[in-house]
C-alpha cells in the first residue's frame, strides 16, 4: 500500500511539472451567419447547387488541415453555404478536386463512411459536449451520428429522417443536405446560436480538413467548434413519428422423433409499433409495443471458464438510440448501473432437469410487453432520461413422461425503471448528475430464488478548467437488493461476491439476511489537452455488498483499485510517421480486508506511418497476482508472476485490400499458465459496391492449475485443479453488396470452437504459496483412476482401496455457428423492408478431435436451425 501511494505522489508531482511546460495554442473562433429562404420557395435536393434559393447565402471557405499536417493549407479547397426556411436547414457544399476521376465513390450501407465524404457537426444545444452529425459521401451514401462526451463517443444508432444527394462534375463534387428542424434539438429563442464544424475527407491523401481550425492537442472536439448565427425566429418543431411493423417468420430445424416441440418447423406472425413523440422540441418520448429484433445480428461466440458472466453489446434499436443519456459506467470496463440486455433476458429458471419431464419447449428470451423512453436535453443544460419497461410472465411448455402437458413459469412478470439527469453549469465546463434504477418482480413460490426487488442510485460530476485541458471527475453508486433468505444467500455465494471465502475475515454468509446494501465509485484527476502530454490518476472501489446485476452489469466486488497513467503524444508529422503515441501505466489492487492483491506496470505505443501503415505494441509485468475468486469460495489464491506482450500491425486501411496481423503472448513463472493469440484480419473491396472482411483468431491457453471442482473429503474441502490444454478458433465473415445507397445485402457468419482437455489432476495444499509446486499436490497414479472415459475420475486419496470421491470429466468441446443474411431496403426515408435468413447450430464435439475435425463434423456436417423472416416498417411523420 505504501509503495503505491508513493508512486502516486511521484506521479502527481511529475504531472505538475509537465503542466508548467505546456504552451497552449490559441485559435480564434469562426462565425457563419446564414440568411432565410423567402416563403414559398424550395430547394430540390439533387446534389447540384443551382437552385436560385442558394443565391442569397454566402460562401464560407478557408478550410485548414486537421491531419496529418495540422494547420496547413489543404490539397483541395472546400466551401459551403447554409440557408433555412421555417422547417428545414439546408447545407450546400462544394468540394473542389483537380482530378475528378480520382474521387473515391464507394457504395456502402448507411453509416459506413467510405471514400470521399463531407460532414457537418451541429451543436444545437450549444453545450460544448454534444452534437448532431450528418455525413454524405461522394457516392451519395448518408451517415448520421449523435456525438457526446465532447467527441469521445459517436453513436451511429441515431437514425433521423433527412435528405441528401451528391454529384460529381468537372470541378470536383458537390453535396446538398436538407435537415428538418424536428430532427435537431434546441430551445425557443429569437436567434439560435449553435456550434458548427464542417469536416472533409480527401480519401486518396487521407487528409482531413476542417472549417473551424482545431489544434491536435485540443482537449476535445465539440468544445472547439465555431459558431452558426442568423437563424432568426425559428419555431421549435415537435416531432411526431409512428412506425408500425409486421413480421412473418418461418423456423425450420432438424426434427426430433418423439419430441412434440421439435417437429421440424414453426410459423409466426407478429406485429408491433414504435413511436417517437416530441413533447417539446428538446424532449422526446419513445414508445415501443411488442418490439421485434429479428434483424439484429447474432452475438459472437464466447465461452468463459472462470465462472464470470460474458458481456455482450446491445444491438436492439430501441435501447441503442440515445443510450448515452442513460449510460453510467462508474468504474471503468463494462461495469454499468444500466445494462439494457437485462431487459428481455433469457429466462432464469430451467425445468428440464425435473424427474418427470420428458420434453420441454423453453423460451429463449423474455417478451417485452412494452417500453417507453423519455429523454432529451433542454436549453438550460438539463439532460433528462426516464425509461420504463415491462416484461411478461414466460412459460416453458412441458410434456411429462406420461404424456401430460403443463406450463411452467420460467421468468416472472418484471418491471424495470431507469431515471437519469445531468445539469451543465460553469459556462458548460462542469456538470453534476444522478441516476436511479428499480427492478421489481412478481414472484410466486417457485421463483423465490430470484431477488424480489433491486434499487440503485448514483451521483456523478465532472469539472473542467484551463480551456478544458484539466479535469476532475468522479461518481458514487449505491445498491439495495431484497428477496427471500434463499435469494439473498445465493447472492452472497455468487461468483460476484463469494462471501463464503474461508480465509476472509471481513465477509461471511448470513443465511437469515433478506437484503444487501453496497457502494462503489470512482475519483479521477487528469489532463486531457494542451501540449503533447496527457495524464490521469484515480481510485475505483466496489464494496463486497454491491449488487447491480438485476438491470446493470457488475463483474466482481470487494475491490479497491488505484491507477495512474501518463502519455506522450507526437502530433507533428515527420518523414517517418503521421502521428505517434507512447503510454505508461501502473495499477494496484486491494480488497476491503486490506489484502494487497495485484500490481501491474504496462507500456503501450502506437504509430501511424507516413504511408498510413500502422503498428501497435505493448508489454506488461505483473509481479504480484492474488485472486479471491479463482477457487470459487475457497482461500485467496496466488498466481505466479506474469509477463505479457503484444504486437499488431497492418496496412493502409484505405486500400481496396488491407490487412491486420496480431500476436499476443503471456507467460507466467514456472509455466503456471500461458496465453497465445494469433490474429489475422483482412478487408477486400474489389469494386465500389462490394466488400468482404474476414477476422480469424486462434488461441492457446494452457494452465497447470485450472479450477475444476470443490469436493468434501471428510472434514476437508478439496479444491481440485488440473492442467488444461485449451484451444479456441473463431472466424467472422462479412459480405456487403450495395446496389445503391438505400438497398444493400449483408452477410455475417461466424464459426466458433473451443476445446479443453484436462490432465495431471491435483488439489490445493497451500493456495498462497509463491512456488506452484508448493501450491498444489498432484494425485499419484495409485490415487486416481478412470475406469470409464465418460464416467469421470475416481479418487482413493488415502489408498485404503475405497473410493473417497469422484471428479466428473471436465473435458469439453463447445461448438457454435451463427449467421445472418439480410437484404435491407430503405424505400423511403425512415421506412424499411428486411428480408432475413438466419442459421445457427450449437452443440458439443469430441474434445479428442482436432479443431478442424470438429469444424467439419459439428458445423459443416450438421443440419442447422434456420429462420426466414420478412419485416416491413413504415414511418409516419405527423
CSV table of N, CA, C and O in Angstrom, one decimal, residues 21-126:
chain,number,residue,atom,x,y,z
A,21,UNK,N,5.3,23.0,-18.3
A,21,UNK,CA,6.0,23.0,-19.6
A,21,UNK,C,5.0,23.3,-20.7
A,21,UNK,O,5.5,23.6,-21.8
A,22,UNK,N,3.7,23.1,-20.5
A,22,UNK,CA,2.8,23.2,-21.6
A,22,UNK,C,2.7,24.7,-22.1
A,22,UNK,O,2.7,25.6,-21.4
A,23,UNK,N,2.5,24.8,-23.4
A,23,UNK,CA,2.2,26.0,-24.1
A,23,UNK,C,1.0,25.8,-24.9
A,23,UNK,O,0.9,24.9,-25.8
A,24,UNK,N,-0.1,26.6,-24.7
A,24,UNK,CA,-1.3,26.4,-25.4
A,24,UNK,C,-1.4,27.2,-26.7
A,24,UNK,O,-0.9,28.4,-26.7
A,25,UNK,N,-2.0,26.6,-27.7
A,25,UNK,CA,-2.1,27.3,-29.0
A,25,UNK,C,-3.5,27.9,-29.0
A,25,UNK,O,-4.5,27.2,-28.9
A,26,UNK,N,-3.6,29.2,-29.1
A,26,UNK,CA,-4.9,29.9,-29.1
A,26,UNK,C,-5.4,30.0,-30.5
A,26,UNK,O,-4.7,30.5,-31.4
A,27,UNK,N,-6.7,29.6,-30.7
A,27,UNK,CA,-7.3,29.6,-32.1
A,27,UNK,C,-8.5,30.5,-32.0
A,27,UNK,O,-9.4,30.2,-31.2
A,28,UNK,N,-8.7,31.5,-32.8
A,28,UNK,CA,-9.9,32.3,-32.8
A,28,UNK,C,-11.1,31.5,-33.3
A,28,UNK,O,-11.0,30.7,-34.2
A,29,UNK,N,-12.2,31.8,-32.8
A,29,UNK,CA,-13.5,31.1,-33.2
A,29,UNK,C,-14.0,31.8,-34.4
A,29,UNK,O,-14.2,33.0,-34.5
A,30,UNK,N,-14.4,31.0,-35.4
A,30,UNK,CA,-15.0,31.5,-36.6
A,30,UNK,C,-16.5,31.6,-36.4
A,30,UNK,O,-17.1,30.9,-35.6
A,31,UNK,N,-17.2,32.4,-37.2
A,31,UNK,CA,-18.6,32.5,-37.2
A,31,UNK,C,-19.2,32.4,-38.7
A,31,UNK,O,-18.5,32.9,-39.6
A,32,UNK,N,-20.3,31.8,-38.8
A,32,UNK,CA,-21.0,31.8,-40.1
A,32,UNK,C,-22.4,32.3,-39.8
A,32,UNK,O,-23.1,31.8,-39.0
A,33,UNK,N,-22.8,33.3,-40.6
A,33,UNK,CA,-24.1,33.9,-40.4
A,33,UNK,C,-25.0,33.6,-41.7
A,33,UNK,O,-24.6,33.9,-42.8
A,34,UNK,N,-26.1,32.9,-41.4
A,34,UNK,CA,-26.9,32.5,-42.5
A,34,UNK,C,-28.1,33.4,-42.8
A,34,UNK,O,-28.3,34.4,-42.0
A,35,UNK,N,-28.8,33.2,-43.9
A,35,UNK,CA,-29.9,34.1,-44.2
A,35,UNK,C,-31.1,33.1,-44.6
A,35,UNK,O,-30.9,32.0,-45.1
A,36,UNK,N,-32.4,33.6,-44.4
A,36,UNK,CA,-33.5,32.8,-44.7
A,36,UNK,C,-33.9,32.7,-46.2
A,36,UNK,O,-33.6,33.6,-47.0
A,37,UNK,N,-34.6,31.6,-46.5
A,37,UNK,CA,-35.2,31.5,-47.8
A,37,UNK,C,-36.6,32.2,-47.8
A,37,UNK,O,-37.3,32.0,-46.8
A,38,UNK,N,-36.9,32.9,-48.8
A,38,UNK,CA,-38.2,33.5,-48.8
A,38,UNK,C,-39.3,32.5,-48.8
A,38,UNK,O,-39.2,31.4,-49.4
A,39,UNK,N,-40.4,32.9,-48.2
A,39,UNK,CA,-41.6,32.0,-48.0
A,39,UNK,C,-42.1,31.5,-49.4
A,39,UNK,O,-42.1,32.3,-50.3
A,40,UNK,N,-42.4,30.3,-49.5
A,40,UNK,CA,-42.9,29.7,-50.8
A,40,UNK,C,-41.9,29.1,-51.7
A,40,UNK,O,-42.2,28.4,-52.6
A,41,UNK,N,-40.6,29.4,-51.4
A,41,UNK,CA,-39.6,28.9,-52.3
A,41,UNK,C,-39.1,27.5,-51.7
A,41,UNK,O,-39.4,27.2,-50.6
A,42,UNK,N,-38.4,26.8,-52.5
A,42,UNK,CA,-38.0,25.4,-52.1
A,42,UNK,C,-36.7,25.1,-52.8
A,42,UNK,O,-36.4,25.5,-54.0
A,43,UNK,N,-35.9,24.3,-52.2
A,43,UNK,CA,-34.6,23.7,-52.8
A,43,UNK,C,-34.8,22.3,-53.1
A,43,UNK,O,-35.3,21.5,-52.2
A,44,UNK,N,-34.6,21.9,-54.3
A,44,UNK,CA,-34.6,20.5,-54.7
A,44,UNK,C,-33.3,19.8,-54.3
A,44,UNK,O,-32.2,20.3,-54.8
A,45,UNK,N,-33.3,18.8,-53.5
A,45,UNK,CA,-32.1,18.1,-53.1
A,45,UNK,C,-31.7,17.1,-54.1
A,45,UNK,O,-32.2,16.0,-54.1
A,46,UNK,N,-30.8,17.6,-55.0
A,46,UNK,CA,-30.3,16.7,-56.1
A,46,UNK,C,-28.8,16.7,-56.1
A,46,UNK,O,-28.2,16.1,-57.0
A,47,UNK,N,-28.1,17.4,-55.2
A,47,UNK,CA,-26.7,17.4,-55.2
A,47,UNK,C,-26.1,18.5,-56.1
A,47,UNK,O,-24.9,18.7,-56.2
A,48,UNK,N,-26.9,19.2,-56.8
A,48,UNK,CA,-26.5,20.3,-57.8
A,48,UNK,C,-26.9,21.6,-57.2
A,48,UNK,O,-28.1,21.9,-57.0
A,49,UNK,N,-26.0,22.5,-57.0
A,49,UNK,CA,-26.3,23.8,-56.3
A,49,UNK,C,-26.7,24.9,-57.2
A,49,UNK,O,-26.1,25.9,-57.3
A,50,UNK,N,-27.8,24.6,-58.0
A,50,UNK,CA,-28.2,25.6,-59.0
A,50,UNK,C,-29.6,26.2,-58.7
A,50,UNK,O,-30.0,27.1,-59.4
A,51,UNK,N,-30.2,25.8,-57.6
A,51,UNK,CA,-31.5,26.4,-57.2
A,51,UNK,C,-31.2,27.9,-56.8
A,51,UNK,O,-30.3,28.3,-56.2
A,52,UNK,N,-32.2,28.8,-57.3
A,52,UNK,CA,-32.0,30.2,-57.1
A,52,UNK,C,-32.0,30.6,-55.6
A,52,UNK,O,-31.4,31.6,-55.2
A,53,UNK,N,-32.5,29.7,-54.8
A,53,UNK,CA,-32.6,30.0,-53.3
A,53,UNK,C,-31.2,30.0,-52.7
A,53,UNK,O,-31.0,30.5,-51.6
A,54,UNK,N,-30.2,29.4,-53.4
A,54,UNK,CA,-28.8,29.5,-52.9
A,54,UNK,C,-28.2,30.8,-53.1
A,54,UNK,O,-27.1,31.1,-52.5
A,55,UNK,N,-28.7,31.7,-53.9
A,55,UNK,CA,-28.0,32.9,-54.3
A,55,UNK,C,-27.9,33.9,-53.2
A,55,UNK,O,-26.9,34.6,-53.2
A,56,UNK,N,-28.8,33.9,-52.2
A,56,UNK,CA,-28.6,34.8,-51.1
A,56,UNK,C,-27.7,34.3,-50.0
A,56,UNK,O,-27.3,35.1,-49.1
A,57,UNK,N,-27.4,33.1,-50.0
A,57,UNK,CA,-26.5,32.5,-49.0
A,57,UNK,C,-25.0,32.8,-49.4
A,57,UNK,O,-24.6,32.7,-50.5
A,58,UNK,N,-24.2,33.1,-48.4
A,58,UNK,CA,-22.8,33.4,-48.6
A,58,UNK,C,-21.9,32.2,-48.5
A,58,UNK,O,-22.2,31.3,-47.7
A,59,UNK,N,-20.9,32.1,-49.3
A,59,UNK,CA,-20.0,31.0,-49.3
A,59,UNK,C,-19.0,31.3,-48.1
A,59,UNK,O,-18.6,32.4,-47.8
A,60,UNK,N,-18.7,30.2,-47.4
A,60,UNK,CA,-17.7,30.2,-46.4
A,60,UNK,C,-16.6,29.3,-46.8
A,60,UNK,O,-16.9,28.1,-47.1
A,61,UNK,N,-15.3,29.7,-46.7
A,61,UNK,CA,-14.2,28.8,-47.1
A,61,UNK,C,-13.1,29.0,-46.1
A,61,UNK,O,-13.3,29.3,-44.9
A,62,UNK,N,-11.9,28.8,-46.5
A,62,UNK,CA,-10.7,28.9,-45.6
A,62,UNK,C,-10.5,27.7,-44.8
A,62,UNK,O,-10.0,27.8,-43.6
A,63,UNK,N,-10.8,26.5,-45.3
A,63,UNK,CA,-10.5,25.3,-44.5
A,63,UNK,C,-9.0,25.1,-44.3
A,63,UNK,O,-8.2,25.5,-45.1
A,64,UNK,N,-8.7,24.5,-43.2
A,64,UNK,CA,-7.3,24.1,-42.9
A,64,UNK,C,-7.3,22.6,-42.6
A,64,UNK,O,-8.3,22.0,-42.2
A,65,UNK,N,-6.1,22.1,-42.6
A,65,UNK,CA,-5.9,20.7,-42.4
A,65,UNK,C,-5.9,20.4,-40.9
A,65,UNK,O,-5.3,21.1,-40.1
A,66,UNK,N,-6.7,19.3,-40.6
A,66,UNK,CA,-6.7,18.9,-39.2
A,66,UNK,C,-5.6,17.8,-39.0
A,66,UNK,O,-4.9,17.8,-38.0
A,67,UNK,N,-5.5,16.9,-40.0
A,67,UNK,CA,-4.5,15.9,-40.0
A,67,UNK,C,-4.2,15.5,-41.4
A,67,UNK,O,-5.2,15.5,-42.3
A,68,UNK,N,-3.0,15.2,-41.8
A,68,UNK,CA,-1.9,15.0,-40.9
A,68,UNK,C,-1.1,16.3,-40.5
A,68,UNK,O,-0.6,16.3,-39.4
A,69,UNK,N,-1.0,17.3,-41.4
A,69,UNK,CA,-0.2,18.5,-41.1
A,69,UNK,C,-1.1,19.5,-40.5
A,69,UNK,O,-1.6,20.4,-41.3
A,70,UNK,N,-1.4,19.5,-39.2
A,70,UNK,CA,-2.4,20.3,-38.6
A,70,UNK,C,-2.1,21.8,-38.9
A,70,UNK,O,-1.0,22.3,-38.6
A,71,UNK,N,-3.1,22.5,-39.4
A,71,UNK,CA,-3.0,24.0,-39.6
A,71,UNK,C,-2.5,24.3,-41.0
A,71,UNK,O,-2.5,25.5,-41.4
A,72,UNK,N,-2.1,23.3,-41.8
A,72,UNK,CA,-1.6,23.6,-43.1
A,72,UNK,C,-2.7,23.9,-44.1
A,72,UNK,O,-3.9,23.6,-43.8
A,73,UNK,N,-2.4,24.4,-45.3
A,73,UNK,CA,-3.4,24.6,-46.3
A,73,UNK,C,-3.7,23.2,-46.9
A,73,UNK,O,-2.8,22.4,-47.2
A,74,UNK,N,-5.0,22.9,-47.2
A,74,UNK,CA,-5.4,21.6,-47.8
A,74,UNK,C,-5.0,21.4,-49.2
A,74,UNK,O,-4.8,22.4,-49.9
A,75,UNK,N,-4.9,20.2,-49.7
A,75,UNK,CA,-4.5,19.9,-51.1
A,75,UNK,C,-5.6,20.4,-52.0
A,75,UNK,O,-5.4,20.8,-53.2
A,76,UNK,N,-6.9,20.3,-51.6
A,76,UNK,CA,-8.0,20.7,-52.4
A,76,UNK,C,-8.9,21.6,-51.5
A,76,UNK,O,-9.1,21.3,-50.4
A,77,UNK,N,-9.4,22.7,-52.1
A,77,UNK,CA,-10.3,23.6,-51.4
A,77,UNK,C,-11.7,23.1,-51.2
A,77,UNK,O,-12.2,22.3,-52.0
A,78,UNK,N,-12.3,23.7,-50.2
A,78,UNK,CA,-13.7,23.3,-49.9
A,78,UNK,C,-14.4,24.6,-49.5
A,78,UNK,O,-13.8,25.5,-48.8
A,79,UNK,N,-15.7,24.7,-49.8
A,79,UNK,CA,-16.5,25.9,-49.4
A,79,UNK,C,-17.9,25.4,-49.2
A,79,UNK,O,-18.3,24.4,-49.7
A,80,UNK,N,-18.7,26.1,-48.4
A,80,UNK,CA,-20.1,25.7,-48.1
A,80,UNK,C,-21.0,26.9,-47.9
A,80,UNK,O,-20.5,28.0,-47.6
A,81,UNK,N,-22.3,26.6,-48.0
A,81,UNK,CA,-23.3,27.6,-47.8
A,81,UNK,C,-24.4,27.0,-46.9
A,81,UNK,O,-24.6,25.8,-46.9
A,82,UNK,N,-25.0,27.8,-46.1
A,82,UNK,CA,-26.1,27.4,-45.2
A,82,UNK,C,-27.3,28.4,-45.3
A,82,UNK,O,-27.1,29.6,-45.3
A,83,UNK,N,-28.5,27.8,-45.5
A,83,UNK,CA,-29.7,28.7,-45.5
A,83,UNK,C,-30.8,27.9,-44.8
A,83,UNK,O,-30.6,26.7,-44.4
A,84,UNK,N,-32.0,28.5,-44.7
A,84,UNK,CA,-33.0,27.9,-43.9
A,84,UNK,C,-34.4,28.4,-44.3
A,84,UNK,O,-34.5,29.5,-44.9
A,85,UNK,N,-35.4,27.7,-44.0
A,85,UNK,CA,-36.8,28.2,-44.0
A,85,UNK,C,-37.5,27.8,-42.7
A,85,UNK,O,-36.8,27.6,-41.7
A,86,UNK,N,-38.8,27.8,-42.7
A,86,UNK,CA,-39.5,27.6,-41.4
A,86,UNK,C,-39.3,26.2,-40.9
A,86,UNK,O,-39.4,26.0,-39.7
A,87,UNK,N,-39.0,25.2,-41.7
A,87,UNK,CA,-38.9,23.8,-41.3
A,87,UNK,C,-37.6,23.1,-41.5
A,87,UNK,O,-37.4,22.1,-40.9
A,88,UNK,N,-36.8,23.7,-42.4
A,88,UNK,CA,-35.6,22.9,-42.7
A,88,UNK,C,-34.3,23.8,-42.7
A,88,UNK,O,-34.4,25.0,-42.9
A,89,UNK,N,-33.2,23.1,-42.4
A,89,UNK,CA,-31.9,23.7,-42.6
A,89,UNK,C,-31.3,23.1,-43.8
A,89,UNK,O,-31.3,21.9,-44.0
A,90,UNK,N,-30.7,23.9,-44.7
A,90,UNK,CA,-30.1,23.5,-45.9
A,90,UNK,C,-28.6,23.7,-45.9
A,90,UNK,O,-28.2,24.8,-45.6
A,91,UNK,N,-27.9,22.8,-46.3
A,91,UNK,CA,-26.4,22.9,-46.4
A,91,UNK,C,-26.0,22.5,-47.8
A,91,UNK,O,-26.3,21.5,-48.4
A,92,UNK,N,-25.2,23.4,-48.5
A,92,UNK,CA,-24.6,23.1,-49.8
A,92,UNK,C,-23.1,23.2,-49.7
A,92,UNK,O,-22.6,24.1,-49.1
A,93,UNK,N,-22.5,22.2,-50.3
A,93,UNK,CA,-21.0,22.1,-50.1
A,93,UNK,C,-20.4,21.9,-51.5
A,93,UNK,O,-20.9,21.1,-52.3
A,94,UNK,N,-19.3,22.6,-51.8
A,94,UNK,CA,-18.5,22.4,-53.0
A,94,UNK,C,-17.2,21.9,-52.6
A,94,UNK,O,-16.4,22.6,-51.9
A,95,UNK,N,-16.9,20.7,-53.0
A,95,UNK,CA,-15.6,20.1,-52.7
A,95,UNK,C,-14.8,20.1,-54.0
A,95,UNK,O,-15.0,19.3,-54.9
A,96,UNK,N,-13.9,21.1,-54.1
A,96,UNK,CA,-13.1,21.1,-55.3
A,96,UNK,C,-12.1,20.0,-55.4
A,96,UNK,O,-11.6,19.5,-54.4
A,97,UNK,N,-11.9,19.5,-56.6
A,97,UNK,CA,-10.9,18.4,-56.8
A,97,UNK,C,-10.3,18.6,-58.2
A,97,UNK,O,-11.1,18.5,-59.2
A,98,UNK,N,-9.0,18.8,-58.3
A,98,UNK,CA,-8.4,19.0,-59.6
A,98,UNK,C,-8.3,17.7,-60.4
A,98,UNK,O,-8.0,17.8,-61.6
A,99,UNK,N,-8.5,16.6,-59.8
A,99,UNK,CA,-8.5,15.3,-60.6
A,99,UNK,C,-9.8,14.6,-60.3
A,99,UNK,O,-9.9,13.6,-59.5
A,100,UNK,N,-10.9,15.0,-60.9
A,100,UNK,CA,-12.2,14.4,-60.5
A,100,UNK,C,-12.3,12.9,-60.7
A,100,UNK,O,-13.1,12.2,-60.0
A,101,UNK,N,-11.6,12.3,-61.7
A,101,UNK,CA,-11.7,10.9,-61.9
A,101,UNK,C,-11.0,10.1,-60.8
A,101,UNK,O,-11.2,8.8,-60.7
A,102,UNK,N,-10.3,10.7,-59.8
A,102,UNK,CA,-9.7,10.0,-58.7
A,102,UNK,C,-10.6,10.2,-57.4
A,102,UNK,O,-10.2,9.7,-56.4
A,103,UNK,N,-11.7,10.8,-57.6
A,103,UNK,CA,-12.7,10.9,-56.4
A,103,UNK,C,-13.1,9.5,-56.1
A,103,UNK,O,-13.6,8.8,-57.0
A,104,UNK,N,-13.0,9.1,-54.8
A,104,UNK,CA,-13.4,7.7,-54.4
A,104,UNK,C,-14.9,7.7,-54.0
A,104,UNK,O,-15.3,8.4,-53.1
A,105,UNK,N,-15.6,7.0,-54.8
A,105,UNK,CA,-17.1,6.9,-54.6
A,105,UNK,C,-17.6,5.5,-54.3
A,105,UNK,O,-18.2,4.9,-55.1
A,106,UNK,N,-17.2,5.0,-53.1
A,106,UNK,CA,-17.5,3.6,-52.7
A,106,UNK,C,-18.9,3.6,-52.2
A,106,UNK,O,-19.3,4.4,-51.3
A,107,UNK,N,-19.7,2.6,-52.6
A,107,UNK,CA,-21.0,2.4,-52.1
A,107,UNK,C,-20.9,1.6,-50.8
A,107,UNK,O,-20.1,0.7,-50.6
A,108,UNK,N,-21.9,1.8,-49.9
A,108,UNK,CA,-21.9,1.1,-48.6
A,108,UNK,C,-23.3,1.3,-48.0
A,108,UNK,O,-24.1,2.1,-48.5
A,109,UNK,N,-23.6,0.6,-46.9
A,109,UNK,CA,-24.8,0.8,-46.2
A,109,UNK,C,-24.7,2.1,-45.4
A,109,UNK,O,-23.6,2.7,-45.2
A,110,UNK,N,-25.9,2.6,-45.0
A,110,UNK,CA,-25.9,3.8,-44.2
A,110,UNK,C,-25.0,3.7,-43.0
A,110,UNK,O,-24.9,2.7,-42.4
A,111,UNK,N,-24.3,4.8,-42.7
A,111,UNK,CA,-23.4,4.9,-41.5
A,111,UNK,C,-22.1,4.2,-41.8
A,111,UNK,O,-21.3,4.1,-40.8
A,112,UNK,N,-21.8,3.8,-43.0
A,112,UNK,CA,-20.5,3.3,-43.3
A,112,UNK,C,-19.8,4.3,-44.2
A,112,UNK,O,-20.1,4.5,-45.3
A,113,UNK,N,-18.8,5.0,-43.6
A,113,UNK,CA,-18.2,6.1,-44.2
A,113,UNK,C,-17.0,5.7,-45.1
A,113,UNK,O,-15.9,5.5,-44.6
A,114,UNK,N,-17.3,5.5,-46.4
A,114,UNK,CA,-16.2,5.0,-47.2
A,114,UNK,C,-16.0,6.0,-48.3
A,114,UNK,O,-16.9,6.7,-48.8
A,115,UNK,N,-14.7,6.2,-48.8
A,115,UNK,CA,-14.4,7.1,-49.9
A,115,UNK,C,-14.3,8.5,-49.4
A,115,UNK,O,-14.2,8.8,-48.3
A,116,UNK,N,-14.5,9.4,-50.4
A,116,UNK,CA,-14.5,10.9,-50.1
A,116,UNK,C,-15.9,11.2,-49.5
A,116,UNK,O,-16.9,10.7,-49.9
A,117,UNK,N,-15.8,12.1,-48.4
A,117,UNK,CA,-17.1,12.5,-47.8
A,117,UNK,C,-16.9,13.9,-47.2
A,117,UNK,O,-15.8,14.4,-47.0
A,118,UNK,N,-18.1,14.4,-46.9
A,118,UNK,CA,-18.2,15.7,-46.2
A,118,UNK,C,-19.1,15.5,-45.0
A,118,UNK,O,-20.1,14.7,-45.1
A,119,UNK,N,-18.9,16.2,-43.9
A,119,UNK,CA,-19.6,16.0,-42.7
A,119,UNK,C,-19.9,17.4,-42.1
A,119,UNK,O,-19.0,18.2,-42.0
A,120,UNK,N,-21.1,17.6,-41.6
A,120,UNK,CA,-21.4,18.8,-40.8
A,120,UNK,C,-21.8,18.3,-39.4
A,120,UNK,O,-22.6,17.4,-39.2
A,121,UNK,N,-21.2,19.0,-38.4
A,121,UNK,CA,-21.5,18.7,-37.0
A,121,UNK,C,-22.2,20.0,-36.4
A,121,UNK,O,-21.7,21.1,-36.5
A,122,UNK,N,-23.3,19.7,-35.8
A,122,UNK,CA,-24.1,20.9,-35.3
A,122,UNK,C,-24.4,20.7,-33.8
A,122,UNK,O,-25.0,19.7,-33.3
A,123,UNK,N,-23.9,21.6,-33.0
A,123,UNK,CA,-24.1,21.6,-31.5
A,123,UNK,C,-25.3,22.5,-31.3
A,123,UNK,O,-25.1,23.7,-30.8
A,124,UNK,N,-26.5,22.0,-31.5
A,124,UNK,CA,-27.7,22.9,-31.4
A,124,UNK,C,-28.0,23.1,-29.9
A,124,UNK,O,-28.8,24.1,-29.6
A,125,UNK,N,-27.6,22.3,-29.0
A,125,UNK,CA,-27.7,22.6,-27.6
A,125,UNK,C,-26.8,23.7,-27.2
A,125,UNK,O,-27.0,24.3,-26.1
A,126,UNK,N,-25.7,23.9,-27.9
A,126,UNK,CA,-24.6,24.8,-27.6
A,126,UNK,C,-24.1,24.5,-26.2
A,126,UNK,O,-23.8,25.4,-25.5
